[in-house]
CSV table of C-alpha atoms in Angstrom, one decimal:
chain,number,residue,atom,x,y,z
Y,1,MET,CA,0.0,0.0,0.0
Y,2,LYS,CA,2.8,2.4,0.8
Y,3,HIS,CA,4.3,1.6,-2.6
Y,4,THR,CA,0.9,2.5,-4.2
Y,5,PHE,CA,0.9,5.8,-2.3
Y,6,ALA,CA,4.3,6.7,-3.7
Y,7,ALA,CA,3.4,5.6,-7.2
Y,8,LEU,CA,0.2,7.6,-7.3
Y,9,LEU,CA,1.9,10.7,-6.0
Y,10,ALA,CA,4.8,10.4,-8.5
Y,11,ALA,CA,2.3,9.8,-11.3
Y,12,ALA,CA,0.4,13.0,-10.4
Y,13,LEU,CA,3.6,15.0,-10.4
Y,14,LEU,CA,5.0,13.4,-13.6
Y,15,PHE,CA,1.7,13.9,-15.5
Y,16,SER,CA,2.3,17.6,-15.3
Y,17,VAL,CA,5.8,17.4,-16.8
Y,18,GLY,CA,5.9,17.8,-20.6
Y,19,LEU,CA,8.7,17.0,-23.0
Y,20,THR,CA,9.2,19.5,-25.8
Y,21,ALA,CA,9.5,17.7,-29.1
Y,22,ASN,CA,10.1,20.7,-31.4
Y,23,ALA,CA,13.8,20.1,-31.4
Y,24,GLN,CA,13.1,17.4,-34.1
Y,25,THR,CA,10.4,16.8,-36.6
Y,26,VAL,CA,8.3,13.7,-36.2
Y,27,GLU,CA,7.1,12.2,-39.5
Y,28,THR,CA,6.9,8.5,-39.0
Y,29,VAL,CA,5.2,6.0,-36.5
Y,30,CYS,CA,5.7,2.3,-36.0
Y,31,LEU,CA,3.3,0.3,-33.9
Y,32,VAL,CA,4.1,-3.0,-32.2
Y,33,THR,CA,1.1,-5.1,-31.1
Y,34,ASP,CA,0.9,-7.2,-28.1
Y,35,GLU,CA,0.4,-10.9,-28.8
Y,36,GLY,CA,-2.3,-10.8,-31.5
Y,37,ARG,CA,-3.3,-9.0,-34.7
Y,38,VAL,CA,-4.1,-5.4,-35.4
Y,39,ASN,CA,-7.6,-6.6,-36.3
Y,40,ASP,CA,-8.2,-8.4,-33.0
Y,41,ALA,CA,-11.5,-6.4,-32.5
Y,42,SER,CA,-10.0,-5.3,-29.2
Y,43,PHE,CA,-7.1,-3.2,-27.8
Y,44,ASN,CA,-4.5,-3.9,-30.5
Y,45,GLN,CA,-7.0,-2.8,-33.1
Y,46,PHE,CA,-8.1,0.3,-31.2
Y,47,ALA,CA,-4.4,1.4,-30.7
Y,48,TYR,CA,-3.8,0.8,-34.5
Y,49,GLU,CA,-6.8,2.9,-35.4
Y,50,GLY,CA,-5.6,5.7,-33.2
Y,51,MET,CA,-2.3,5.7,-35.0
Y,52,ILE,CA,-4.0,5.7,-38.4
Y,53,ASP,CA,-6.3,8.6,-37.5
Y,54,ALA,CA,-3.2,10.6,-36.3
Y,55,ALA,CA,-1.4,9.7,-39.5
Y,56,ASP,CA,-4.3,10.9,-41.6
Y,57,ASP,CA,-4.6,14.2,-39.7
Y,58,PHE,CA,-0.9,14.9,-39.3
Y,59,LEU,CA,0.4,13.4,-42.6
Y,60,LEU,CA,2.6,10.8,-41.0
Y,61,GLU,CA,4.1,7.6,-42.5
Y,62,THR,CA,3.2,4.5,-40.5
Y,63,THR,CA,3.8,0.8,-40.3
Y,64,PHE,CA,3.0,-2.0,-37.8
Y,65,ILE,CA,4.5,-5.2,-36.5
Y,66,GLU,CA,2.3,-8.0,-35.2
Y,67,THR,CA,3.8,-9.9,-32.2
Y,68,ALA,CA,3.5,-13.7,-32.3
Y,69,ALA,CA,5.0,-14.4,-28.8
Y,70,ALA,CA,6.2,-12.4,-25.8
Y,71,THR,CA,9.8,-13.4,-26.6
Y,72,ASP,CA,9.5,-11.2,-29.7
Y,73,TYR,CA,8.8,-7.9,-27.9
Y,74,ALA,CA,12.3,-6.5,-27.8
Y,75,ALA,CA,13.2,-7.6,-31.3
Y,76,ASN,CA,10.0,-6.1,-32.8
Y,77,ILE,CA,10.7,-2.8,-31.1
Y,78,GLN,CA,14.3,-2.8,-32.3
Y,79,THR,CA,13.1,-3.4,-35.8
Y,80,CYS,CA,11.1,-0.1,-35.6
Y,81,VAL,CA,14.2,1.7,-34.3
Y,82,ASP,CA,16.5,0.2,-36.9
Y,83,GLU,CA,14.2,1.3,-39.7
Y,84,GLY,CA,14.4,4.9,-38.4
Y,85,PHE,CA,10.9,5.6,-37.2
Y,86,ASP,CA,10.5,8.7,-35.1
Y,87,ILE,CA,7.7,7.3,-32.8
Y,88,VAL,CA,7.3,3.8,-31.6
Y,89,VAL,CA,3.9,2.7,-30.1
Y,90,THR,CA,3.9,-0.5,-28.1
Y,91,VAL,CA,0.6,-2.0,-27.0
Y,92,GLY,CA,0.1,-3.8,-23.7
Y,93,PHE,CA,1.2,-3.9,-20.1
Y,94,LEU,CA,3.5,-6.9,-20.8
Y,95,MET,CA,5.6,-4.7,-23.1
Y,96,THR,CA,6.5,-2.2,-20.4
Y,97,ASP,CA,10.0,-3.4,-19.6
Y,98,ALA,CA,11.0,-3.9,-23.2
Y,99,THR,CA,9.7,-0.4,-24.1
Y,100,LEU,CA,11.5,1.2,-21.1
Y,101,GLU,CA,14.8,-0.5,-22.2
Y,102,ALA,CA,14.4,0.6,-25.8
Y,103,ALA,CA,13.6,4.2,-24.7
Y,104,ALA,CA,16.6,4.4,-22.5
Y,105,ALA,CA,18.9,3.1,-25.3
Y,106,ASN,CA,17.4,5.4,-28.0
Y,107,PRO,CA,16.9,8.9,-26.6
Y,108,ASP,CA,16.2,10.4,-30.0
Y,109,VAL,CA,13.2,8.2,-30.6
Y,110,PHE,CA,9.8,8.8,-28.9
Y,111,PHE,CA,8.0,5.9,-27.3
Y,112,ILE,CA,4.3,5.6,-26.4
Y,113,GLY,CA,3.3,2.7,-24.2
Y,114,VAL,CA,-0.3,1.7,-24.1
Y,115,ASP,CA,-1.5,0.2,-20.8
Y,116,GLN,CA,1.9,0.9,-19.4
Y,117,PHE,CA,2.5,2.5,-16.0
Y,118,ILE,CA,5.8,4.2,-15.5
Y,119,THR,CA,7.2,6.7,-13.0
Y,120,ASP,CA,10.4,8.7,-13.4
Y,121,GLY,CA,10.9,7.1,-16.8
Y,122,PRO,CA,13.0,8.3,-19.7
Y,123,ALA,CA,11.9,11.7,-21.0
Y,124,ASN,CA,11.3,10.3,-24.5
Y,125,MET,CA,8.7,7.8,-23.3
Y,126,ALA,CA,5.1,8.2,-22.0
Y,127,GLY,CA,2.9,5.5,-20.7
Y,128,SER,CA,-0.9,5.4,-20.7
Y,129,GLN,CA,-3.3,4.1,-18.1
Y,130,PHE,CA,-7.0,3.8,-18.1
Y,131,ARG,CA,-9.6,3.5,-15.3
Y,132,GLU,CA,-10.8,0.1,-16.4
Y,133,ASP,CA,-12.3,-0.3,-13.0
Y,134,GLN,CA,-14.7,2.6,-13.7
Y,135,MET,CA,-15.9,0.9,-17.0
Y,136,GLY,CA,-16.1,-2.4,-15.3
Y,137,TYR,CA,-18.2,-1.0,-12.4
Y,138,ALA,CA,-20.7,0.7,-14.8
Y,139,VAL,CA,-21.2,-2.5,-16.9
Y,140,GLY,CA,-21.4,-4.5,-13.7
Y,141,VAL,CA,-24.4,-2.3,-12.7
Y,142,MET,CA,-26.0,-3.0,-16.0
Y,143,ALA,CA,-25.5,-6.8,-15.6
Y,144,ALA,CA,-27.0,-6.7,-12.2
Y,145,LEU,CA,-30.0,-4.8,-13.4
Y,146,LEU,CA,-30.7,-7.2,-16.3
Y,147,THR,CA,-30.0,-10.6,-14.8
Y,148,GLU,CA,-33.0,-12.8,-14.3
Y,149,THR,CA,-31.2,-15.7,-12.7
Y,150,ASP,CA,-29.1,-13.7,-10.2
Y,151,THR,CA,-26.0,-15.4,-11.7
Y,152,VAL,CA,-23.6,-13.5,-14.0
Y,153,ALA,CA,-20.2,-14.3,-15.5
Y,154,GLY,CA,-17.0,-12.9,-16.7
Y,155,VAL,CA,-14.4,-14.4,-19.1
Y,156,PHE,CA,-11.1,-12.5,-18.6
Y,157,GLY,CA,-7.6,-12.8,-20.2
Y,158,ARG,CA,-4.3,-12.7,-18.4
Y,159,GLU,CA,-4.3,-11.6,-14.8
Y,160,ILE,CA,-2.5,-8.3,-15.4
Y,161,PRO,CA,-3.5,-4.9,-13.9
Y,162,PRO,CA,-5.7,-3.7,-16.7
Y,163,VAL,CA,-7.7,-7.0,-16.7
Y,164,VAL,CA,-7.8,-7.2,-12.9
Y,165,LYS,CA,-9.2,-3.6,-12.9
Y,166,PHE,CA,-11.9,-4.7,-15.3
Y,167,ARG,CA,-12.7,-7.8,-13.3
Y,168,ASN,CA,-12.8,-6.2,-9.9
Y,169,GLY,CA,-14.7,-3.1,-11.0
Y,170,TYR,CA,-17.3,-5.4,-12.7
Y,171,VAL,CA,-17.7,-7.5,-9.5
Y,172,ASN,CA,-18.0,-4.4,-7.3
Y,173,GLY,CA,-20.6,-2.8,-9.6
Y,174,ILE,CA,-22.7,-6.0,-9.5
Y,175,LEU,CA,-22.5,-6.5,-5.8
Y,176,ALA,CA,-23.2,-2.8,-5.0
Y,177,THR,CA,-26.4,-3.1,-7.0
Y,178,ASN,CA,-27.4,-6.5,-5.6
Y,179,PRO,CA,-25.2,-8.3,-3.1
Y,180,ASP,CA,-27.1,-11.5,-3.6
Y,181,ILE,CA,-26.0,-12.0,-7.2
Y,182,GLU,CA,-23.5,-14.9,-7.8
Y,183,VAL,CA,-20.5,-13.9,-10.0
Y,184,LEU,CA,-18.8,-16.7,-11.9
Y,185,ASP,CA,-15.5,-15.7,-13.6
Y,186,ILE,CA,-12.1,-16.9,-14.8
Y,187,TYR,CA,-8.7,-15.6,-15.8
Y,188,ILE,CA,-7.3,-17.3,-18.9
Y,189,ASP,CA,-3.6,-17.0,-19.5
Y,190,SER,CA,-3.9,-15.9,-23.1
Y,191,PHE,CA,-5.5,-13.0,-25.1
Y,192,THR,CA,-5.6,-15.1,-28.3
Y,193,ALA,CA,-7.6,-18.3,-27.3
Y,194,PRO,CA,-11.2,-17.8,-28.4
Y,195,GLU,CA,-11.9,-21.5,-28.1
Y,196,ARG,CA,-10.9,-21.4,-24.4
Y,197,GLY,CA,-13.1,-18.3,-23.9
Y,198,SER,CA,-16.0,-20.2,-25.6
Y,199,ALA,CA,-15.5,-23.2,-23.4
Y,200,ALA,CA,-15.5,-21.1,-20.2
Y,201,ALA,CA,-18.7,-19.3,-21.3
Y,202,GLU,CA,-20.3,-22.7,-22.0
Y,203,GLN,CA,-19.5,-23.8,-18.5
Y,204,PHE,CA,-20.9,-20.6,-16.9
Y,205,LEU,CA,-24.1,-20.9,-18.9
Y,206,GLY,CA,-24.5,-24.4,-17.6
Y,207,GLU,CA,-24.3,-23.0,-14.1
Y,208,GLY,CA,-27.1,-20.5,-14.7
Y,209,ALA,CA,-25.3,-17.3,-15.9
Y,210,ASP,CA,-27.5,-15.2,-18.1
Y,211,VAL,CA,-25.1,-12.2,-18.6
Y,212,VAL,CA,-21.5,-12.7,-19.7
Y,213,PHE,CA,-18.7,-10.0,-19.8
Y,214,GLY,CA,-15.8,-10.8,-22.1
Y,215,GLY,CA,-12.6,-8.9,-20.9
Y,216,GLY,CA,-9.7,-10.5,-22.6
Y,217,GLY,CA,-9.0,-9.7,-26.3
Y,218,ASN,CA,-9.9,-12.6,-28.6
Y,219,THR,CA,-10.2,-14.9,-25.6
Y,220,GLY,CA,-13.1,-12.9,-24.2
Y,221,ASN,CA,-14.5,-12.5,-27.7
Y,222,GLY,CA,-14.8,-16.2,-28.0
Y,223,GLY,CA,-16.8,-16.2,-24.7
Y,224,ILE,CA,-19.3,-13.6,-25.7
Y,225,LEU,CA,-19.8,-14.9,-29.2
Y,226,TYR,CA,-20.7,-18.3,-27.8
Y,227,ALA,CA,-23.0,-16.9,-25.1
Y,228,ALA,CA,-24.7,-14.5,-27.5
Y,229,GLN,CA,-25.4,-17.2,-30.0
Y,230,GLN,CA,-27.1,-19.2,-27.2
Y,231,GLY,CA,-29.4,-16.3,-26.6
Y,232,VAL,CA,-27.6,-15.0,-23.5
Y,233,LYS,CA,-26.9,-11.3,-22.9
Y,234,VAL,CA,-23.2,-10.3,-23.3
Y,235,ILE,CA,-21.0,-7.3,-22.7
Y,236,GLY,CA,-18.0,-6.4,-24.9
Y,237,VAL,CA,-14.7,-4.7,-24.0
Y,238,ASP,CA,-12.3,-2.0,-25.2
Y,239,GLN,CA,-14.2,-1.1,-28.4
Y,240,ASP,CA,-18.0,-1.0,-29.2
Y,241,GLN,CA,-17.9,-4.7,-30.0
Y,242,TYR,CA,-21.4,-4.6,-31.6
Y,243,PHE,CA,-19.4,-3.4,-34.6
Y,244,THR,CA,-16.0,-5.3,-34.2
Y,245,VAL,CA,-17.2,-8.7,-33.0
Y,246,PHE,CA,-20.8,-8.8,-34.2
Y,247,GLY,CA,-20.4,-7.1,-37.6
Y,248,GLY,CA,-22.6,-4.1,-36.9
Y,249,GLY,CA,-25.6,-6.4,-36.5
Y,250,GLU,CA,-24.7,-9.0,-39.2
Y,251,THR,CA,-23.2,-11.6,-37.0
Y,252,PRO,CA,-25.6,-14.0,-35.2
Y,253,GLY,CA,-26.0,-13.0,-31.6
Y,254,ALA,CA,-25.8,-9.2,-32.3
Y,255,ASP,CA,-29.1,-8.7,-30.6
Y,256,GLN,CA,-27.7,-9.9,-27.3
Y,257,ILE,CA,-24.8,-7.5,-26.8
Y,258,ILE,CA,-26.2,-5.1,-24.3
Y,259,THR,CA,-23.2,-2.8,-24.1
Y,260,SER,CA,-19.4,-2.7,-24.2
Y,261,ALA,CA,-16.9,-1.3,-21.6
Y,262,VAL,CA,-15.3,1.2,-24.0
Y,263,LYS,CA,-11.6,2.1,-23.4
Y,264,ARG,CA,-10.5,4.9,-25.8
Y,265,VAL,CA,-7.1,3.5,-26.5
Y,266,ASP,CA,-7.4,5.1,-29.9
Y,267,ALA,CA,-7.8,8.6,-28.3
Y,268,ALA,CA,-4.8,8.1,-26.1
Y,269,VAL,CA,-2.6,7.1,-29.0
Y,270,TYR,CA,-3.9,9.9,-31.2
Y,271,ASN,CA,-3.5,12.5,-28.5
Y,272,LEU,CA,0.0,11.5,-27.5
Y,273,ILE,CA,1.1,11.4,-31.2
Y,274,GLY,CA,-0.5,14.8,-31.5
Y,275,THR,CA,1.6,16.3,-28.7
Y,276,LEU,CA,4.7,15.1,-30.4
Y,277,VAL,CA,3.7,16.6,-33.7
Y,278,ALA,CA,2.8,19.9,-32.0
Y,279,GLY,CA,6.1,19.8,-30.0
Y,280,ASP,CA,4.4,20.5,-26.7
Y,281,GLY,CA,2.6,18.7,-23.9
Y,282,PHE,CA,4.2,15.2,-24.2
Y,283,PRO,CA,4.1,13.7,-20.6
Y,284,GLY,CA,7.7,12.3,-20.9
Y,285,GLY,CA,8.7,10.1,-18.1
Y,286,GLY,CA,5.1,9.8,-16.9
Y,287,ILE,CA,1.6,8.7,-18.0
Y,288,TYR,CA,-1.5,9.8,-19.8
Y,289,ILE,CA,-4.5,8.9,-17.6
Y,290,GLY,CA,-7.9,8.2,-19.3
Y,291,ASP,CA,-11.0,8.1,-17.1
Y,292,VAL,CA,-14.6,9.2,-16.9
Y,293,THR,CA,-13.7,12.8,-16.2
Y,294,ASN,CA,-12.0,13.3,-19.6
Y,295,GLY,CA,-14.3,11.0,-21.6
Y,296,SER,CA,-11.6,8.4,-22.2
Y,297,VAL,CA,-13.7,5.5,-20.8
Y,298,GLY,CA,-17.4,4.8,-21.0
Y,299,VAL,CA,-20.0,2.4,-22.2
Y,300,ALA,CA,-21.5,1.7,-25.6
Y,301,PRO,CA,-25.2,1.9,-26.5
Y,302,PRO,CA,-27.3,-1.3,-26.6
Y,303,HIS,CA,-28.0,-1.1,-30.4
Y,304,ASP,CA,-30.2,-4.1,-31.2
Y,305,ALA,CA,-30.4,-5.5,-27.7
Y,306,ASP,CA,-33.6,-5.2,-25.6
Y,307,VAL,CA,-32.4,-2.9,-22.8
Y,308,PRO,CA,-35.1,-0.9,-21.0
Y,309,ALA,CA,-34.5,2.9,-21.2
Y,310,GLU,CA,-34.4,3.1,-17.4
Y,311,VAL,CA,-31.5,0.7,-17.2
Y,312,SER,CA,-29.4,2.7,-19.7
Y,313,GLU,CA,-30.3,5.8,-17.8
Y,314,ALA,CA,-29.2,4.2,-14.5
Y,315,VAL,CA,-25.8,3.3,-16.0
Y,316,GLU,CA,-25.3,6.8,-17.3
Y,317,GLN,CA,-26.1,8.1,-13.9
Y,318,VAL,CA,-23.4,5.8,-12.5
Y,319,LEU,CA,-20.9,7.3,-14.9
Y,320,ASP,CA,-21.9,10.8,-13.8
Y,321,ASP,CA,-21.6,9.8,-10.1
Y,322,LEU,CA,-18.1,8.2,-10.7
Y,323,ALA,CA,-16.9,11.5,-12.4
Y,324,ALA,CA,-18.3,13.6,-9.5
Y,325,GLY,CA,-17.0,11.3,-6.8
Y,326,ARG,CA,-20.5,10.4,-5.5
Y,327,ILE,CA,-19.5,6.7,-5.8
Y,328,VAL,CA,-16.1,5.0,-5.9
Y,329,THR,CA,-15.2,1.6,-7.4
Y,330,GLY,CA,-13.3,0.2,-4.4
Y,331,VAL,CA,-10.5,-0.8,-6.8
Y,332,ASP,CA,-6.8,0.4,-6.7
Y,333,PRO,CA,-6.5,2.5,-9.9
Y,334,VAL,CA,-2.9,1.3,-10.4
Y,335,THR,CA,-2.8,-2.4,-9.5
Y,336,GLY,CA,-6.5,-3.3,-9.8
Y,337,GLU,CA,-6.6,-5.0,-6.5
Y,338,GLN,CA,-9.6,-4.6,-4.1
Y,339,LEU,CA,-9.0,-1.9,-1.6
Y,340,PRO,CA,-9.3,-1.7,2.2
Y,341,ASN,CA,-11.5,1.0,3.8
Y,342,ILE,CA,-10.3,4.5,4.8
Y,343,VAL,CA,-9.4,3.5,8.4
Y,344,GLU,CA,-7.5,0.4,7.2
Y,345,VAL,CA,-5.6,2.4,4.6
Y,346,ALA,CA,-4.6,5.1,7.2
Y,347,THR,CA,-3.6,2.4,9.7
Y,348,GLU,CA,-1.4,0.6,7.2
Y,349,ALA,CA,0.2,3.8,6.0
Y,350,GLY,CA,1.4,5.0,9.4
Y,351,SER,CA,1.9,8.6,10.4
Y,352,PHE,CA,-1.8,9.0,11.3
Y,353,SER,CA,-1.9,7.5,14.8
Y,354,THR,CA,-3.2,10.8,16.3
Y,355,LEU,CA,-5.9,11.1,13.7
Y,356,LEU,CA,-7.0,7.5,14.2
Y,357,ALA,CA,-7.0,7.9,18.0
Y,358,ALA,CA,-9.1,11.0,17.7
Y,359,ALA,CA,-11.6,9.3,15.4
Y,360,ASP,CA,-11.9,6.4,17.9
Y,361,ALA,CA,-12.4,8.8,20.8
Y,362,ALA,CA,-15.1,10.7,18.8
Y,363,GLY,CA,-16.9,7.5,17.9
Y,364,LEU,CA,-16.3,8.0,14.1
Y,365,VAL,CA,-14.4,4.8,13.3
Y,366,ASP,CA,-17.6,2.9,12.3
Y,367,THR,CA,-18.6,5.8,10.0
Y,368,LEU,CA,-15.2,5.9,8.3
Y,369,THR,CA,-15.4,2.1,7.7
Y,370,GLY,CA,-18.9,2.3,6.2
Y,371,GLU,CA,-20.2,2.8,2.7
Y,372,GLY,CA,-19.2,6.3,2.0
Y,373,PRO,CA,-17.9,7.6,-0.3
Y,374,PHE,CA,-15.9,10.1,1.7
Y,375,THR,CA,-13.0,12.4,1.1
Y,376,VAL,CA,-10.7,12.7,4.2
Y,377,PHE,CA,-8.2,15.5,4.5
Y,378,ALA,CA,-5.8,13.7,6.8
Y,379,PRO,CA,-3.4,15.6,9.0
Y,380,THR,CA,-0.2,13.7,9.9
Y,381,ASP,CA,0.9,13.1,13.4
Y,382,GLU,CA,3.4,16.0,13.1
Y,383,ALA,CA,0.5,18.3,11.9
Y,384,PHE,CA,-1.5,17.4,14.9
Y,385,ALA,CA,1.4,18.0,17.3
Y,386,ALA,CA,2.0,21.4,15.9
Y,387,ALA,CA,-1.8,22.3,16.2
Y,388,LEU,CA,-1.9,21.1,19.8
Y,389,GLU,CA,1.1,23.2,20.6
Y,390,ALA,CA,-0.4,26.3,18.9
Y,391,LEU,CA,-3.7,25.8,20.8
Y,392,GLY,CA,-1.9,25.3,24.1
Y,393,VAL,CA,-3.7,22.0,24.8
Y,394,THR,CA,-2.5,18.4,25.3
Y,395,ALA,CA,-3.6,15.4,23.2
Y,396,GLU,CA,-5.3,14.1,26.3
Y,397,ASP,CA,-7.3,17.3,26.8
Y,398,LEU,CA,-8.5,17.2,23.2
Y,399,LEU,CA,-9.4,13.5,23.2
Y,400,ALA,CA,-11.5,14.1,26.4
Y,401,ASP,CA,-13.5,17.0,24.8
Y,402,THR,CA,-15.7,14.9,22.6
Y,403,ASP,CA,-17.8,17.8,21.2
Y,404,THR,CA,-14.8,19.8,20.1
Y,405,LEU,CA,-13.0,16.7,18.8
Y,406,THR,CA,-16.0,15.7,16.7
Y,407,SER,CA,-16.4,19.2,15.3
Y,408,ILE,CA,-12.7,19.3,14.2
Y,409,LEU,CA,-12.7,15.8,12.7
Y,410,THR,CA,-15.9,16.1,10.8
Y,411,TYR,CA,-14.6,19.4,9.3
Y,412,HIS,CA,-11.9,17.2,7.6
Y,413,VAL,CA,-14.4,15.0,5.9
Y,414,LEU,CA,-16.4,15.6,2.7
Y,415,PRO,CA,-19.5,13.5,1.8
Y,416,VAL,CA,-18.2,12.8,-1.7
Y,417,ALA,CA,-14.9,11.5,-3.0
Y,418,PRO,CA,-13.9,13.5,-6.2
Y,419,GLU,CA,-10.3,13.1,-7.4
Y,420,SER,CA,-8.1,16.1,-6.9
Y,421,LYS,CA,-8.3,17.2,-10.6
Y,422,VAL,CA,-12.1,17.5,-10.1
Y,423,LEU,CA,-11.8,19.0,-6.6
Y,424,VAL,CA,-9.5,21.8,-7.7
Y,425,THR,CA,-12.0,23.0,-10.3
Y,426,THR,CA,-14.1,24.5,-7.5
Y,427,ASP,CA,-13.4,27.3,-5.0
Y,428,SER,CA,-14.8,25.5,-2.0
Y,429,ALA,CA,-16.2,22.2,-0.7
Y,430,THR,CA,-18.8,21.5,1.9
Y,431,THR,CA,-17.9,19.1,4.7
Y,432,VAL,CA,-20.2,16.5,6.4
Y,433,GLN,CA,-20.8,18.9,9.3
Y,434,GLY,CA,-21.9,21.7,6.9
Y,435,GLY,CA,-18.9,23.9,7.0
Y,436,ASP,CA,-17.1,25.1,3.9
Y,437,ILE,CA,-13.4,24.6,3.0
Y,438,ALA,CA,-11.8,27.1,0.7
Y,439,ILE,CA,-9.7,25.5,-2.1
Y,440,ALA,CA,-6.9,27.4,-3.9
Y,441,VAL,CA,-4.4,26.3,-6.4
Y,442,THR,CA,-1.1,28.2,-5.8
Y,443,ASP,CA,2.5,28.0,-7.0
Y,444,GLY,CA,3.1,26.0,-3.8
Y,445,GLY,CA,0.4,23.5,-4.5
Y,446,VAL,CA,-3.2,23.0,-3.4
Y,447,VAL,CA,-4.0,25.0,-0.3
Y,448,LEU,CA,-7.0,24.6,2.0
Y,449,ASN,CA,-8.3,27.7,3.9
Y,450,ASP,CA,-5.0,29.5,3.2
Y,451,SER,CA,-3.4,27.3,5.9
Y,452,ALA,CA,-3.0,23.6,4.9
Y,453,THR,CA,-1.2,22.3,1.9
Y,454,VAL,CA,-2.1,19.0,0.3
Y,455,VAL,CA,1.2,17.0,0.3
Y,456,ALA,CA,-0.2,13.7,-1.1
Y,457,ALA,CA,-3.4,13.4,-3.2
Y,458,ASP,CA,-5.8,10.8,-4.4
Y,459,ILE,CA,-4.9,7.9,-2.1
Y,460,PRO,CA,-7.7,5.4,-2.8
Y,461,ALA,CA,-9.7,3.4,-0.4
Y,462,SER,CA,-12.7,1.1,-0.9
Y,463,ASN,CA,-15.1,3.8,0.4
Y,464,GLY,CA,-13.4,7.0,-0.6
Y,465,ILE,CA,-10.2,9.0,-1.0
Y,466,ILE,CA,-7.5,10.4,1.3
Y,467,HIS,CA,-5.6,13.6,0.8
Y,468,VAL,CA,-2.8,14.1,3.2
Y,469,ILE,CA,-2.4,17.7,4.5
Y,470,ASP,CA,0.4,19.3,6.5
Y,471,SER,CA,-1.7,21.1,9.2
Y,472,VAL,CA,-5.0,20.8,11.0
Y,473,LEU,CA,-8.1,22.6,9.7
Y,474,LEU,CA,-10.0,24.4,12.4
Y,475,PRO,CA,-13.7,25.2,11.9
Y,476,GLU,CA,-15.1,28.6,12.8
């Protein structure tokens, strides 16, 4: 968890750092797929389409190399370099190490890594990450609203962070809607095994599943094709798979695809190539983050499927609530793992023993372990010590004064959990006790009430977000 804190903070800082590309002209792009083809109807194809769109708009020369096996990653990237391409796009989490090594060895070539998380990387490389957990959560809500057997399923590819985020977001969205639903799912160690996906779906249908989510390239595609052609509702992934898997309505089963968890890999590739063409804004050494707030993730319409309007409207409301911080997925946005609650996160992190003792004395622990979502502005132990000294009281005195303690603590909690990039678009936020906190973005960072600076932001918990601050906020 401490590693995740550091990674998130570093990512936030690196995201603001741009590499100027105008020292050289970029004219050529080479894309290397993950295992699979550029027409895989999933993330390889979407990345390829983003490159082609950029090439059309910016008059670039392009090529691609399809990877047959993971052992070919480094060689395929080197082929792009040896042939003199200005930009190399590599697709997939599993290519991260090979891309980092190539970027370090070739500082005059720009590298774009799709689904790759990097911090403090080479200035000529940018990774890209997506909130798959947000898409998974939204389509999980739809699955829960449409199941008639209270059994739903998921056919997933390799157990890597993007896929884990899809899976855990999906499960959490389902169970938040109806905790009595049974979720059947499997990770399959390949993105190119549609027959194995089909076999998994067949098994799940035999166990009563009446909605199947395919989250694993062609492996997942095999699962949803089989299920849909048995008359079972399915959910696609990455692209709107009504078009890519079901032929825009021509392939049997097209009337069963109720939505797709759309991940705009094409937009990420296009936008990052565009920054290099413009010579400004390339997040070298860091990552491009696609989420619901910038439209980089979402859900596809039901097309030919029989989905009541009120269900589609409910899912759209979920997306709005995720963007506003009114609900959270409960999933770590980096690793995809299920998260502990706010109190557990603060306990594991250390440095918050005074805050936790105060919450316990005020009887707020049960609240902070509940559903939420909450934003907690968390003063460190050092911040509490400085505040007690300034007030001329001891910790024992404060802990014994329950009314004052509760007033102070609840002034540090918001009844929503927007990420910092959403929070800083407003001048103030209202706490759970009805007070307002002024928010200002200054050269020194994000400052609350002209007194407390946010020193670490967007630390996720299952029921909210923690922002660490360097002093205690005092209500009027």
